[in-house]
Tab-separated table of C-alpha atoms and ligand atoms in Angstrom:
chain	number	residue	atom	x	y	z
A	30	MET	CA	89.253	88.149	101.351
A	31	LEU	CA	92.568	89.871	103.002
A	32	HIS	CA	93.678	91.733	100.023
A	33	LEU	CA	90.253	93.529	100.350
A	34	LEU	CA	91.184	94.874	103.622
A	35	SER	CA	92.566	98.857	104.071
A	36	LEU	CA	96.091	99.247	104.719
A	37	LYS	CA	94.815	99.558	108.256
A	38	ALA	CA	92.421	97.177	108.728
A	39	LEU	CA	95.931	95.021	107.628
A	40	ARG	CA	97.437	97.116	111.549
A	41	GLU	CA	95.204	95.841	113.206
A	42	ARG	CA	94.820	91.580	112.029
A	43	LEU	CA	98.744	92.253	111.980
A	44	GLN	CA	99.427	93.433	115.180
A	45	LYS	CA	96.354	91.039	117.055
A	46	ARG	CA	98.594	88.761	115.367
A	47	GLU	CA	95.433	87.084	113.554
A	48	VAL	CA	97.718	86.913	110.485
A	49	SER	CA	101.472	86.799	109.778
A	50	SER	CA	103.262	89.220	107.251
A	51	VAL	CA	104.863	85.740	105.852
A	52	GLU	CA	100.911	84.737	105.207
A	53	LEU	CA	99.862	88.262	104.422
A	54	THR	CA	102.709	88.422	101.842
A	55	LYS	CA	102.295	84.666	100.396
A	56	HIS	CA	98.902	85.104	99.985
A	57	PHE	CA	99.945	88.434	97.246
A	58	ILE	CA	103.035	87.135	95.547
A	59	ASP	CA	100.097	83.906	95.021
A	60	ARG	CA	97.594	86.916	93.544
A	61	ILE	CA	101.024	88.636	91.497
A	62	ALA	CA	101.088	84.898	89.614
A	63	LYS	CA	97.479	84.545	89.098
A	64	PHE	CA	96.613	87.537	87.299
A	65	SER	CA	99.742	88.251	86.041
A	66	ASP	CA	98.346	88.558	82.559
A	67	LEU	CA	97.474	92.151	83.380
A	68	ASN	CA	101.165	92.661	83.143
A	69	ALA	CA	101.025	94.233	86.208
A	70	PHE	CA	104.548	93.903	87.558
A	71	ILE	CA	107.944	93.654	85.301
A	72	SER	CA	110.080	92.302	88.843
A	73	VAL	CA	108.522	90.006	91.855
A	74	ASP	CA	111.037	89.372	95.003
A	75	GLU	CA	109.726	86.211	96.452
A	76	GLU	CA	112.932	85.872	98.473
A	77	GLY	CA	113.775	88.968	99.346
A	78	ALA	CA	109.801	89.956	100.424
A	79	LEU	CA	109.131	86.715	102.459
A	80	ALA	CA	112.686	87.616	104.426
A	81	SER	CA	111.094	91.290	104.611
A	82	ALA	CA	108.196	89.596	106.021
A	83	GLU	CA	109.736	86.756	108.175
A	84	ASP	CA	111.526	90.508	110.025
A	85	ALA	CA	108.496	91.991	110.305
A	86	ASP	CA	107.030	89.140	112.224
A	87	LYS	CA	109.469	89.037	114.627
A	88	SER	CA	109.000	93.056	115.222
A	89	LEU	CA	105.393	91.819	115.563
A	90	ASN	CA	106.197	89.290	118.303
A	91	LYS	CA	108.016	92.314	120.050
A	92	ASN	CA	105.197	94.558	120.048
A	93	GLN	CA	107.796	97.019	118.183
A	94	SER	CA	105.391	97.619	114.797
A	95	GLY	CA	104.455	100.771	113.320
A	96	ASN	CA	101.612	101.591	110.528
A	97	LEU	CA	102.773	99.670	108.450
A	98	THR	CA	105.294	97.123	109.613
A	99	GLY	CA	104.663	93.647	108.204
A	100	ILE	CA	102.494	95.071	104.927
A	101	PRO	CA	103.563	94.684	101.442
A	102	ILE	CA	103.874	97.271	99.125
A	103	ALA	CA	104.884	97.976	95.332
A	104	HIS	CA	106.906	100.261	94.130
A	105	LYS	CA	107.220	101.805	89.987
A	106	ASP	CA	110.322	100.652	88.466
A	107	ILE	CA	111.700	104.217	88.714
A	108	PHE	CA	112.531	103.947	91.844
A	109	CYS	CA	116.442	102.834	92.135
A	110	THR	CA	116.356	99.265	94.456
A	111	LYS	CA	119.622	97.132	95.437
A	112	ARG	CA	118.049	94.293	94.957
A	113	LEU	CA	116.242	94.473	92.375
A	114	ARG	CA	116.906	95.429	88.976
A	115	THR	CA	115.487	98.994	88.249
A	116	THR	CA	114.259	99.614	84.419
A	117	CYS	CA	112.149	102.379	84.274
A	118	GLY	CA	110.616	100.910	81.311
A	119	SER	CA	112.843	100.615	79.078
A	120	LYS	CA	115.488	98.222	76.935
A	121	MET	CA	117.982	100.898	78.144
A	122	LEU	CA	118.261	100.284	81.993
A	123	ALA	CA	116.415	95.695	81.281
A	124	GLY	CA	120.250	94.363	83.145
A	125	PHE	CA	120.520	97.825	85.144
A	126	THR	CA	120.923	96.764	88.957
A	127	ALA	CA	121.553	99.769	91.654
A	128	PRO	CA	123.773	100.784	93.926
A	129	TYR	CA	121.681	102.119	96.204
A	130	ASP	CA	118.094	102.428	97.556
A	131	ALA	CA	115.929	104.912	96.686
A	132	THR	CA	114.827	107.686	99.823
A	133	VAL	CA	111.418	106.560	99.375
A	134	VAL	CA	111.958	102.681	99.047
A	135	GLN	CA	114.449	103.175	102.482
A	136	ARG	CA	111.594	104.883	104.595
A	137	LEU	CA	109.101	102.515	103.090
A	138	ALA	CA	111.258	99.724	104.240
A	139	ASN	CA	112.127	101.286	107.432
A	140	ALA	CA	108.600	101.497	108.259
A	141	GLY	CA	108.529	97.737	107.904
A	142	CYS	CA	107.251	97.478	104.832
A	143	VAL	CA	107.591	94.675	102.979
A	144	THR	CA	108.810	95.379	99.242
A	145	ILE	CA	107.108	92.093	96.858
A	146	GLY	CA	108.242	93.899	93.423
A	147	LYS	CA	108.705	96.424	90.616
A	148	THR	CA	105.560	98.262	88.464
A	149	ASN	CA	105.201	98.609	84.687
A	150	MET	CA	105.760	101.867	83.932
A	151	ASP	CA	105.967	104.050	80.660
A	152	GLU	CA	109.360	104.051	79.506
A	153	PHE	CA	110.849	106.783	81.070
A	154	ALA	CA	107.641	107.953	83.087
A	155	MET	CA	106.290	109.415	79.891
A	156	GLY	CA	103.067	108.784	78.635
A	157	SER	CA	99.352	108.492	79.721
A	158	SER	CA	99.004	104.877	78.591
A	159	ASN	CA	101.426	102.143	80.026
A	160	GLU	CA	102.315	101.533	75.865
A	161	THR	CA	105.157	102.744	75.753
A	162	SER	CA	106.478	99.954	77.941
A	163	PHE	CA	110.094	97.871	76.811
A	164	PHE	CA	108.296	95.556	78.824
A	165	GLY	CA	104.906	95.581	76.982
A	166	ASN	CA	101.781	97.494	78.370
A	167	VAL	CA	99.449	96.875	80.870
A	168	LYS	CA	95.564	96.301	81.346
A	169	ASN	CA	93.516	98.017	83.604
A	170	PRO	CA	91.297	95.697	85.673
A	171	TRP	CA	88.112	97.019	85.113
A	172	GLN	CA	88.542	95.608	81.363
A	173	THR	CA	90.623	94.487	80.154
A	174	SER	CA	91.051	95.953	76.595
A	175	ARG	CA	91.562	99.153	77.992
A	176	VAL	CA	94.051	101.446	79.298
A	177	PRO	CA	95.191	101.813	83.182
A	178	GLY	CA	96.195	105.081	82.275
A	179	GLY	CA	100.306	106.168	82.340
A	180	SER	CA	102.829	106.434	83.617
A	181	SER	CA	101.839	104.719	86.333
A	182	GLY	CA	100.006	102.279	85.151
A	183	GLY	CA	101.751	99.021	86.215
A	184	SER	CA	100.719	100.599	90.445
A	185	ALA	CA	97.947	101.828	89.477
A	186	ALA	CA	96.152	98.306	88.125
A	187	SER	CA	98.460	96.133	90.498
A	188	VAL	CA	96.294	98.629	93.609
A	189	ALA	CA	93.111	98.052	91.289
A	190	ALA	CA	93.593	94.407	91.085
A	191	ARG	CA	94.023	94.261	94.621
A	192	LEU	CA	97.346	92.096	94.025
A	193	ILE	CA	98.940	94.215	96.619
A	194	PRO	CA	97.630	96.789	99.494
A	195	ALA	CA	99.309	100.114	97.891
A	196	ALA	CA	102.092	101.188	95.389
A	197	THR	CA	104.425	103.837	94.710
A	198	GLY	CA	104.013	106.377	91.586
A	199	THR	CA	105.648	109.455	89.997
A	200	ASP	CA	103.749	112.319	88.627
A	201	THR	CA	105.736	114.600	86.414
A	202	GLY	CA	102.574	115.654	84.369
A	203	GLY	CA	99.726	113.567	85.526
A	204	SER	CA	101.698	110.146	85.625
A	205	ILE	CA	99.932	109.229	89.508
A	206	ARG	CA	95.918	111.370	89.218
A	207	GLN	CA	95.631	110.146	85.967
A	208	PRO	CA	96.104	106.187	85.825
A	209	ALA	CA	94.030	106.539	89.627
A	210	ALA	CA	90.323	107.744	87.891
A	211	PHE	CA	91.302	105.159	84.958
A	212	CYS	CA	91.407	102.543	87.738
A	213	GLY	CA	89.292	104.095	90.662
A	214	LEU	CA	92.069	104.824	92.741
A	215	THR	CA	92.687	107.132	95.747
A	216	GLY	CA	96.486	109.203	93.657
A	217	LEU	CA	98.392	111.755	95.556
A	218	LYS	CA	100.859	114.656	94.246
A	219	PRO	CA	102.737	115.563	96.639
A	220	SER	CA	104.229	119.601	96.585
A	221	TYR	CA	106.857	119.826	94.667
A	222	GLY	CA	110.297	119.032	97.280
A	223	ARG	CA	107.772	117.179	99.365
A	224	VAL	CA	109.286	114.266	98.568
A	225	SER	CA	112.358	113.017	97.952
A	226	ARG	CA	114.063	112.595	94.261
A	227	TYR	CA	116.241	110.722	95.032
A	228	GLY	CA	116.904	108.056	93.440
A	229	MET	CA	114.035	108.655	91.795
A	230	ILE	CA	115.228	108.183	87.946
A	231	ALA	CA	114.632	111.605	86.663
A	232	PHE	CA	112.611	113.001	83.858
A	233	ALA	CA	111.985	116.061	84.417
A	234	SER	CA	113.687	117.639	87.514
A	235	SER	CA	112.131	120.911	88.349
A	236	LEU	CA	108.357	118.679	87.657
A	237	ASP	CA	108.744	115.225	89.268
A	238	GLN	CA	107.398	113.904	92.189
A	239	GLY	CA	106.584	110.927	93.865
A	240	GLY	CA	103.850	109.839	95.649
A	241	PRO	CA	101.233	107.120	96.896
A	242	LEU	CA	98.905	104.926	95.032
A	243	THR	CA	95.927	103.165	97.335
A	244	ARG	CA	92.488	102.860	97.167
A	245	SER	CA	91.564	105.358	99.893
A	246	ALA	CA	92.944	108.948	101.524
A	247	GLU	CA	93.552	107.083	105.115
A	248	ASP	CA	96.082	104.413	103.226
A	249	SER	CA	97.039	107.949	101.193
A	250	ALA	CA	97.626	109.679	104.180
A	251	ILE	CA	99.392	106.643	105.544
A	252	MET	CA	101.747	106.719	103.051
A	253	PHE	CA	102.977	109.622	102.232
A	254	ASN	CA	103.317	109.377	106.307
A	255	ALA	CA	105.898	107.302	105.533
A	256	MET	CA	107.749	108.065	102.289
A	257	GLY	CA	107.840	112.174	102.621
A	258	GLY	CA	109.411	114.704	104.436
A	259	PHE	CA	112.729	116.605	104.410
A	260	ASP	CA	115.595	114.569	102.357
A	261	PRO	CA	120.013	116.170	102.946
A	262	LYS	CA	120.359	113.939	99.520
A	263	ASP	CA	117.844	116.040	97.728
A	264	SER	CA	118.851	119.476	97.044
A	265	THR	CA	114.941	120.924	96.442
A	266	SER	CA	113.871	118.725	99.336
A	267	ILE	CA	111.831	120.915	101.874
A	268	GLU	CA	112.279	121.192	105.562
A	269	ARG	CA	109.098	120.995	106.931
A	270	PRO	CA	107.544	117.637	108.800
A	271	ILE	CA	104.809	116.042	106.935
A	272	PRO	CA	101.123	116.160	109.306
A	273	SER	CA	100.330	113.111	111.275
A	274	VAL	CA	97.701	110.503	110.115
A	275	ASN	CA	95.530	111.979	111.733
A	276	GLU	CA	96.237	115.742	110.852
A	277	LEU	CA	95.951	114.583	107.396
A	278	LEU	CA	92.286	112.939	107.612
A	279	ASP	CA	90.984	115.287	110.162
A	280	LEU	CA	89.486	118.096	108.783
A	281	ASP	CA	86.278	120.108	109.138
A	282	LEU	CA	84.269	120.171	105.914
A	283	ARG	CA	82.302	123.132	107.109
A	284	GLY	CA	84.086	126.491	105.407
A	285	LEU	CA	86.246	124.912	103.325
A	286	ARG	CA	85.778	126.853	99.361
A	287	LEU	CA	85.900	124.531	96.633
A	288	GLY	CA	86.808	126.904	93.511
A	289	LEU	CA	85.285	125.548	90.036
A	290	PRO	CA	87.834	126.699	87.360
A	291	THR	CA	84.965	127.299	84.237
A	292	GLU	CA	88.336	126.270	82.116
A	293	PHE	CA	88.068	122.443	84.070
A	294	PHE	CA	83.471	122.595	83.047
A	295	ASP	CA	84.107	123.228	79.464
A	296	SER	CA	81.931	120.224	77.115
A	297	SER	CA	85.311	119.060	75.867
A	298	VAL	CA	84.962	117.230	78.889
A	299	ASP	CA	82.404	113.526	78.803
A	300	THR	CA	78.832	114.028	80.466
A	301	ALA	CA	79.502	111.683	82.599
A	302	VAL	CA	82.187	112.613	84.131
A	303	LEU	CA	81.107	115.616	84.588
A	304	GLY	CA	77.496	114.657	86.306
A	305	SER	CA	79.999	112.078	88.895
A	306	VAL	CA	82.112	115.235	89.889
A	307	ARG	CA	79.134	117.053	89.775
A	308	GLU	CA	77.432	114.877	92.208
A	309	ALA	CA	80.664	114.551	94.127
A	310	LEU	CA	80.377	118.263	95.264
A	311	GLN	CA	76.604	118.144	95.835
A	312	ILE	CA	78.128	115.542	98.792
A	313	LEU	CA	81.036	118.375	99.967
A	314	GLU	CA	78.748	120.847	99.695
A	315	LYS	CA	76.182	118.804	101.680
A	316	ARG	CA	79.185	118.740	104.486
A	317	GLY	CA	79.701	121.934	104.728
A	318	ALA	CA	81.994	123.174	101.998
A	319	GLN	CA	81.021	126.215	100.024
A	320	LEU	CA	81.093	126.414	96.323
A	321	VAL	CA	82.925	129.440	94.216
A	322	ASP	CA	83.683	129.833	90.959
A	323	VAL	CA	86.986	130.950	90.327
A	324	SER	CA	89.239	130.770	87.075
A	325	LEU	CA	92.224	129.470	85.439
A	326	PRO	CA	92.412	131.316	82.722
A	327	ASN	CA	95.856	130.369	80.858
A	328	SER	CA	95.099	126.535	81.552
A	329	ALA	CA	95.111	126.107	77.992
A	330	ALA	CA	98.394	126.741	77.008
A	331	GLY	CA	99.901	124.409	79.672
A	332	ILE	CA	99.398	121.424	77.361
A	333	PRO	CA	102.477	123.144	74.898
A	334	CYS	CA	103.552	125.047	78.098
A	335	TYR	CA	104.571	121.378	79.692
A	336	TYR	CA	105.655	119.766	75.990
A	337	VAL	CA	108.371	121.902	76.026
A	338	ILE	CA	109.692	121.872	79.359
A	339	ALA	CA	109.356	118.481	79.687
A	340	PRO	CA	111.339	117.425	76.594
A	341	ALA	CA	114.101	120.243	77.421
A	342	GLU	CA	114.513	118.476	81.109
A	343	ALA	CA	114.438	115.004	79.451
A	344	SER	CA	116.630	115.824	76.971
A	345	SER	CA	119.378	117.009	79.488
A	346	ASN	CA	118.711	114.401	81.732
A	347	LEU	CA	119.270	111.683	79.530
A	348	SER	CA	122.027	111.952	78.459
A	349	ARG	CA	123.287	110.465	80.744
A	350	PHE	CA	122.451	107.103	79.180
A	351	ASP	CA	125.502	107.173	76.893
A	352	GLY	CA	126.101	102.959	76.559
A	353	VAL	CA	129.614	103.292	78.826
A	354	ARG	CA	128.785	104.181	82.617
A	355	PHE	CA	125.586	102.254	82.381
A	356	GLY	CA	122.561	100.637	80.532
A	357	HIS	CA	122.511	99.214	77.287
A	358	ARG	CA	125.361	98.894	74.967
A	359	SER	CA	125.990	98.450	71.523
A	360	GLU	CA	127.639	95.301	70.425
A	361	GLN	CA	127.490	96.637	67.103
A	362	ALA	CA	129.817	100.390	67.384
A	363	ASP	CA	133.269	100.186	66.220
A	364	SER	CA	133.970	103.872	67.083
A	365	LEU	CA	132.653	106.089	69.729
A	366	LEU	CA	130.946	108.283	68.801
A	367	ASP	CA	128.911	105.239	67.388
A	368	LEU	CA	128.617	103.571	70.221
A	369	TYR	CA	126.738	106.682	71.816
A	370	GLU	CA	124.807	106.614	69.007
A	371	CYS	CA	124.104	103.427	68.059
A	372	SER	CA	123.978	101.986	72.357
A	373	ARG	CA	120.975	104.665	72.307
A	374	ALA	CA	119.419	104.068	69.056
A	375	GLU	CA	119.605	100.644	70.454
A	376	GLY	CA	118.190	101.496	74.006
A	377	PHE	CA	115.154	103.775	73.337
A	378	GLY	CA	112.270	104.020	72.460
A	379	GLU	CA	109.977	105.673	69.862
A	380	GLU	CA	108.280	108.055	72.505
A	381	VAL	CA	111.471	108.348	74.387
A	382	LYS	CA	112.733	109.758	71.398
A	383	ARG	CA	110.490	112.012	70.026
A	384	ARG	CA	111.201	113.231	73.697
A	385	ILE	CA	114.704	113.747	73.114
A	386	LEU	CA	114.584	115.810	69.483
A	387	ILE	CA	111.444	118.651	70.875
A	388	GLY	CA	113.907	119.442	73.838
A	389	THR	CA	117.315	118.929	72.506
A	390	TYR	CA	115.657	121.094	69.460
A	391	VAL	CA	113.939	124.469	71.809
A	392	LEU	CA	117.021	123.965	73.896
A	393	SER	CA	118.910	124.629	70.801
A	394	ALA	CA	120.961	127.835	70.165
A	395	GLY	CA	118.649	130.109	68.033
A	396	TYR	CA	115.460	128.514	69.305
A	397	TYR	CA	115.981	128.817	73.176
A	398	ASP	CA	114.723	132.303	73.110
A	399	ALA	CA	111.817	131.311	70.814
A	400	TYR	CA	110.444	127.893	72.642
A	401	TYR	CA	111.880	127.808	76.479
A	402	LEU	CA	112.634	130.738	77.164
A	403	LYS	CA	109.032	131.691	76.749
A	404	ALA	CA	107.480	128.365	78.099
A	405	GLN	CA	108.978	129.349	80.831
A	406	LYS	CA	107.559	132.737	81.184
A	407	ILE	CA	104.647	130.868	80.639
A	408	ARG	CA	105.058	128.551	83.306
A	409	ARG	CA	105.033	131.454	85.815
A	410	VAL	CA	101.936	132.843	84.249
A	411	ILE	CA	100.146	129.209	85.071
A	412	SER	CA	101.275	129.810	88.508
A	413	ASP	CA	100.385	133.012	89.454
A	414	ASP	CA	96.508	132.019	87.769
A	415	PHE	CA	96.969	129.364	90.478
A	416	THR	CA	97.866	131.871	93.252
A	417	LYS	CA	94.648	134.592	92.415
A	418	ALA	CA	92.143	131.755	92.200
A	419	PHE	CA	93.534	130.255	96.017
A	420	GLU	CA	92.379	134.152	97.091
A	421	LYS	CA	89.012	132.981	96.571
A	422	CYS	CA	89.394	129.154	97.393
A	423	ASP	CA	91.078	126.838	99.603
A	424	VAL	CA	91.098	123.750	97.198
A	425	ILE	CA	90.567	123.885	93.458
A	426	VAL	CA	87.774	121.331	92.273
A	427	GLY	CA	87.309	119.213	88.491
A	428	PRO	CA	87.187	116.278	86.195
A	429	THR	CA	90.692	114.679	86.689
A	430	THR	CA	90.452	113.411	83.179
A	431	PRO	CA	88.438	114.670	80.775
A	432	SER	CA	87.485	110.765	79.884
A	433	THR	CA	87.500	107.560	81.760
A	434	ALA	CA	90.077	104.671	80.553
A	435	PHE	CA	90.340	104.398	76.474
A	436	LYS	CA	91.155	101.208	74.727
A	437	ILE	CA	94.697	100.112	74.101
A	438	GLY	CA	95.834	101.215	70.949
A	439	GLU	CA	93.129	103.980	70.273
A	440	LYS	CA	95.201	106.691	70.682
A	441	THR	CA	98.913	104.838	70.336
A	442	GLN	CA	99.155	106.795	66.716
A	443	ASP	CA	98.124	110.019	67.251
A	444	PRO	CA	100.639	111.411	70.474
A	445	VAL	CA	99.115	114.907	70.441
A	446	SER	CA	95.328	113.134	71.693
A	447	MET	CA	97.911	110.902	74.057
A	448	TYR	CA	99.334	114.362	75.401
A	449	LEU	CA	95.572	116.000	76.183
A	450	ASN	CA	95.299	113.523	78.833
A	451	ASP	CA	96.382	115.612	81.189
A	452	ILE	CA	94.845	119.060	80.045
A	453	PHE	CA	93.819	118.901	83.764
A	454	THR	CA	96.733	117.494	85.372
A	455	ASN	CA	99.895	118.347	83.955
A	456	THR	CA	99.505	122.844	85.231
A	457	VAL	CA	99.695	121.476	88.704
A	458	ASN	CA	102.937	120.207	87.790
A	459	LEU	CA	103.888	123.471	86.664
A	460	ALA	CA	103.163	125.658	89.259
A	461	GLY	CA	104.386	123.146	92.124
A	462	LEU	CA	101.382	122.156	94.212
A	463	PRO	CA	99.917	119.041	95.626
A	464	SER	CA	97.010	117.337	93.813
A	465	LEU	CA	94.446	114.361	94.000
A	466	SER	CA	93.014	112.128	92.599
A	467	MET	CA	89.829	110.606	94.131
A	468	PRO	CA	86.682	108.113	92.581
A	469	VAL	CA	84.119	109.397	92.377
A	470	GLY	CA	81.650	107.291	90.292
A	471	LEU	CA	81.478	104.600	87.017
A	472	ASP	CA	80.214	105.245	83.708
A	473	GLY	CA	77.873	104.353	82.077
A	474	SER	CA	80.460	101.393	80.915
A	475	GLY	CA	81.832	100.731	84.638
A	476	LEU	CA	84.620	102.610	84.103
A	477	PRO	CA	85.836	104.771	86.923
A	478	ILE	CA	86.005	108.433	87.145
A	479	GLY	CA	88.325	110.627	89.099
A	480	MET	CA	88.212	114.234	90.750
A	481	GLN	CA	90.806	116.463	90.928
A	482	LEU	CA	91.628	118.281	94.450
A	483	ILE	CA	94.292	120.593	93.806
A	484	GLY	CA	95.886	122.658	97.198
A	485	ARG	CA	98.301	126.057	98.474
A	486	PHE	CA	101.501	124.926	98.613
A	487	MET	CA	102.332	122.553	101.116
A	488	ASP	CA	98.766	121.732	101.643
A	489	GLU	CA	97.770	118.169	101.325
A	490	THR	CA	96.257	118.294	104.076
A	491	SER	CA	92.774	119.653	102.831
A	492	LEU	CA	93.357	117.470	99.823
A	493	ILE	CA	93.393	114.478	101.989
A	494	GLY	CA	91.305	115.674	104.728
A	495	THR	CA	88.515	116.595	101.800
A	496	ALA	CA	88.141	113.306	100.190
A	497	HIS	CA	88.974	110.846	103.753
A	498	GLN	CA	85.314	113.281	104.558
A	499	PHE	CA	83.600	112.379	100.941
A	500	GLN	CA	84.608	108.647	101.301
A	501	LEU	CA	83.360	108.595	104.761
A	502	GLU	CA	80.027	109.137	103.347
A	503	THR	CA	80.547	106.824	99.728
A	504	ASP	CA	81.345	103.149	98.974
A	505	TRP	CA	83.579	104.492	95.553
A	506	HIS	CA	86.841	104.013	96.846
A	507	GLU	CA	85.527	99.929	97.597
A	508	ARG	CA	84.156	99.326	94.905
A	509	CYS	CA	86.792	96.464	93.197
A	510	PRO	CA	86.802	95.560	89.064
A	511	GLU	CA	84.309	92.495	88.956
A	512	ASP	CA	86.935	89.555	88.585
A	513	PHE	CA	89.964	90.836	91.108
A	514	ALA	CA	87.181	90.651	94.143
B	7	LIG	N1	102.114	111.964	80.434
B	7	LIG	C1	103.223	112.760	80.734
B	7	LIG	C2	103.705	112.687	80.043
B	7	LIG	O1	103.671	111.656	79.094
B	7	LIG	C3	102.787	112.450	82.074
B	7	LIG	C4	104.116	112.157	82.322
B	7	LIG	C5	104.686	111.802	83.916
B	7	LIG	O2	103.700	112.268	84.238
B	7	LIG	N2	105.354	111.034	84.306
B	7	LIG	O3	104.803	113.559	80.242
């Protein structure tokens, strides 16, 4: 039963001392072991978790506790941790333990969270299905023949299966929102600069952003409030405070203008997905929101633009893995150049190599202007589309993904069809805007459907608030996959 409780309900139980943090931590550790077939975790830190649970219990006994004191969480294995290895889902970092904690890890620990472990993910966060992980694929708890989405697939699967009450993720082109949609969760990608990237292994630095994967908008507000905010260690961090949990949740929908981009409601989207999104919009309309038509005319350029910029930045970021300073080092090499080449050939998987090749190509002399520079210009045009749309509305809405969770193996042979999963999400990263996916229904075979809300820069409040108002009236966010209740 404990695993079905929200963060707020857990806090109440803990503060009334009806349950101890140690009991709670053991409960979730047992569940992680029981459902290890999902392959949602890469590392579990039983000893460390129990030690911090004991500390949390001491604070709770002294009535010195906050929103999250004593509550177990898990981190995507892209966030550096001192106690546990940080693999980023790669053989390259399979043996790497960071000398410091990421800011997100530290902030959540300061808020009293108990870190139980690190979740599985696509290698270096490159993927949409969690099939590129060196540690094997993750299964979707709703149907274990399906993918949980990616790249934060381990975090999403574990929150959906109630193996952990909340987890962190990162989103470069959709990796919080798409797995949230596939697993029936609420996933928030904050505005670029809201959540510190310090200690978050870089994929594409101008797009990467950390955020929470939770069951409800309320839980999302609690997590976002604790993990976000200015960090002098991240030069792109924004010097503005995160609203309080109540400020994030209290929203009057009356008069809120929801913009429906024509480009998001086209025939390429599954009818079940469109149907549930439209039903959700009706509910919001009944509560006073106003629906208006908008257009994001350059949406179709999003995928090509993203697949120039993200690999370009990745090829540069990943050049640090050379087998010398840290990470995998080949035993085969007999010269320095050989060492670089063999270490990288052995340490990186196929998708990561594909991105490095694309990225190096688009940045090379002679192609830079034709590809990289052009993509930067298109990025601006895409961003301008959003600015124009926000003259007519306050929040943009649409499906998070064109379909529900697909079968394991279904798209692995066709990278482009895999990339197209992010068609509605990655333009948001290119523009640096906040965005949230929330569950709005199930399709004919019982798989979750997600709806995406996109906000103005820094306006997470309208997204979390809208989702919260919706969730006060519906119970999609409380649905649990059958075998995990
Ligand atoms: N699926 C996209 C990619 O593979 C986005 C991944 C992400 O957001 N980390 O690049």
